[in-house]
Amino acid sequence: RERVDSCLGLPWVGDVRVLGALGVVQLDHAVDMEAATDAAVREGVWLRPFRDLIYTMPPYVTGDEDVARIARAVGAAAREG
């Protein structure tokens, strides 16, 4: 949670929700799919943003290093998308 909470500082982020391994960043506008996907892929992660949401559902067995990478990708997608 603490890794995606940093997205709350972005003025266009309306909400950040985390439940278990599920993480969602909700924007105040529709996600620019191409920009958000490109930003995540640059971090080495594939995300499937839709509508105004950028979310991730990693497996429960995801290690700390991969969780950090996924959180960076979500943040990058939120900044770009």
CSV table of C-alpha atoms in Angstrom, one decimal:
chain,number,residue,atom,x,y,z
A,1,ARG,CA,0.0,0.0,0.0
A,2,GLU,CA,2.7,2.5,0.9
A,3,ARG,CA,4.3,2.2,-2.5
A,4,VAL,CA,1.1,3.2,-4.4
A,5,ASP,CA,0.0,5.8,-1.8
A,6,SER,CA,2.6,8.1,-3.2
A,7,CYS,CA,0.2,8.6,-6.2
A,8,LEU,CA,-2.2,10.5,-4.0
A,9,GLY,CA,0.1,13.5,-4.3
A,10,LEU,CA,-0.7,13.8,-8.0
A,11,PRO,CA,-3.4,16.4,-8.5
A,12,TRP,CA,-5.3,14.3,-11.1
A,13,VAL,CA,-5.4,11.2,-8.8
A,14,GLY,CA,-8.8,10.9,-7.1
A,15,ASP,CA,-8.3,7.8,-5.0
A,16,VAL,CA,-5.9,4.9,-4.3
A,17,ARG,CA,-7.3,1.6,-3.1
A,18,VAL,CA,-5.6,-1.5,-2.0
A,19,LEU,CA,-7.2,-4.8,-0.9
A,20,GLY,CA,-4.8,-7.7,-0.4
A,21,ALA,CA,-2.7,-7.8,-3.6
A,22,LEU,CA,-5.1,-5.7,-5.6
A,23,GLY,CA,-4.1,-2.1,-6.1
A,24,VAL,CA,-6.1,0.6,-7.9
A,25,VAL,CA,-5.3,4.2,-8.7
A,26,GLN,CA,-8.3,6.1,-9.9
A,27,LEU,CA,-7.7,9.2,-12.0
A,28,ASP,CA,-10.1,12.2,-12.4
A,29,HIS,CA,-10.1,11.6,-16.1
A,30,ALA,CA,-10.0,8.7,-18.6
A,31,VAL,CA,-6.7,7.0,-18.8
A,32,ASP,CA,-4.6,7.7,-21.9
A,33,MET,CA,-4.2,4.0,-22.7
A,34,GLU,CA,-1.2,4.3,-25.0
A,35,ALA,CA,0.8,6.6,-22.7
A,36,ALA,CA,0.0,4.6,-19.6
A,37,THR,CA,0.8,1.3,-21.2
A,38,ASP,CA,4.1,2.7,-22.6
A,39,ALA,CA,5.1,4.0,-19.2
A,40,ALA,CA,4.4,0.6,-17.5
A,41,VAL,CA,6.2,-1.3,-20.2
A,42,ARG,CA,9.3,0.9,-19.8
A,43,GLU,CA,9.3,-0.3,-16.1
A,44,GLY,CA,9.1,-3.9,-17.4
A,45,VAL,CA,5.4,-4.4,-16.3
A,46,TRP,CA,2.3,-5.0,-18.3
A,47,LEU,CA,-0.8,-3.3,-16.9
A,48,ARG,CA,-4.4,-3.2,-18.2
A,49,PRO,CA,-5.7,0.3,-17.5
A,50,PHE,CA,-9.3,1.0,-18.4
A,51,ARG,CA,-11.7,3.9,-18.0
A,52,ASP,CA,-10.3,6.1,-15.2
A,53,LEU,CA,-8.5,3.2,-13.4
A,54,ILE,CA,-5.0,1.8,-13.4
A,55,TYR,CA,-4.9,-1.4,-11.5
A,56,THR,CA,-2.8,-4.4,-10.8
A,57,MET,CA,-3.5,-7.9,-9.5
A,58,PRO,CA,-0.1,-9.6,-8.9
A,59,PRO,CA,0.0,-13.2,-7.7
A,60,TYR,CA,0.2,-13.7,-4.0
A,61,VAL,CA,3.7,-15.2,-4.4
A,62,THR,CA,5.2,-12.1,-5.8
A,63,GLY,CA,8.5,-11.1,-4.2
A,64,ASP,CA,9.3,-7.7,-2.7
A,65,GLU,CA,11.5,-6.7,-5.7
A,66,ASP,CA,8.7,-7.4,-8.1
A,67,VAL,CA,6.1,-5.7,-6.0
A,68,ALA,CA,8.3,-2.6,-6.0
A,69,ARG,CA,8.7,-2.8,-9.8
A,70,ILE,CA,4.9,-3.1,-10.2
A,71,ALA,CA,4.3,-0.2,-7.9
A,72,ARG,CA,6.8,1.9,-9.9
A,73,ALA,CA,4.9,1.0,-13.1
A,74,VAL,CA,1.6,1.9,-11.6
A,75,GLY,CA,3.0,5.3,-10.5
A,76,ALA,CA,4.6,5.8,-13.9
A,77,ALA,CA,1.3,5.0,-15.7
A,78,ALA,CA,-0.6,7.4,-13.4
A,79,ARG,CA,1.8,10.2,-14.2
A,80,GLU,CA,1.7,9.6,-17.9
A,81,GLY,CA,-1.8,8.4,-18.4
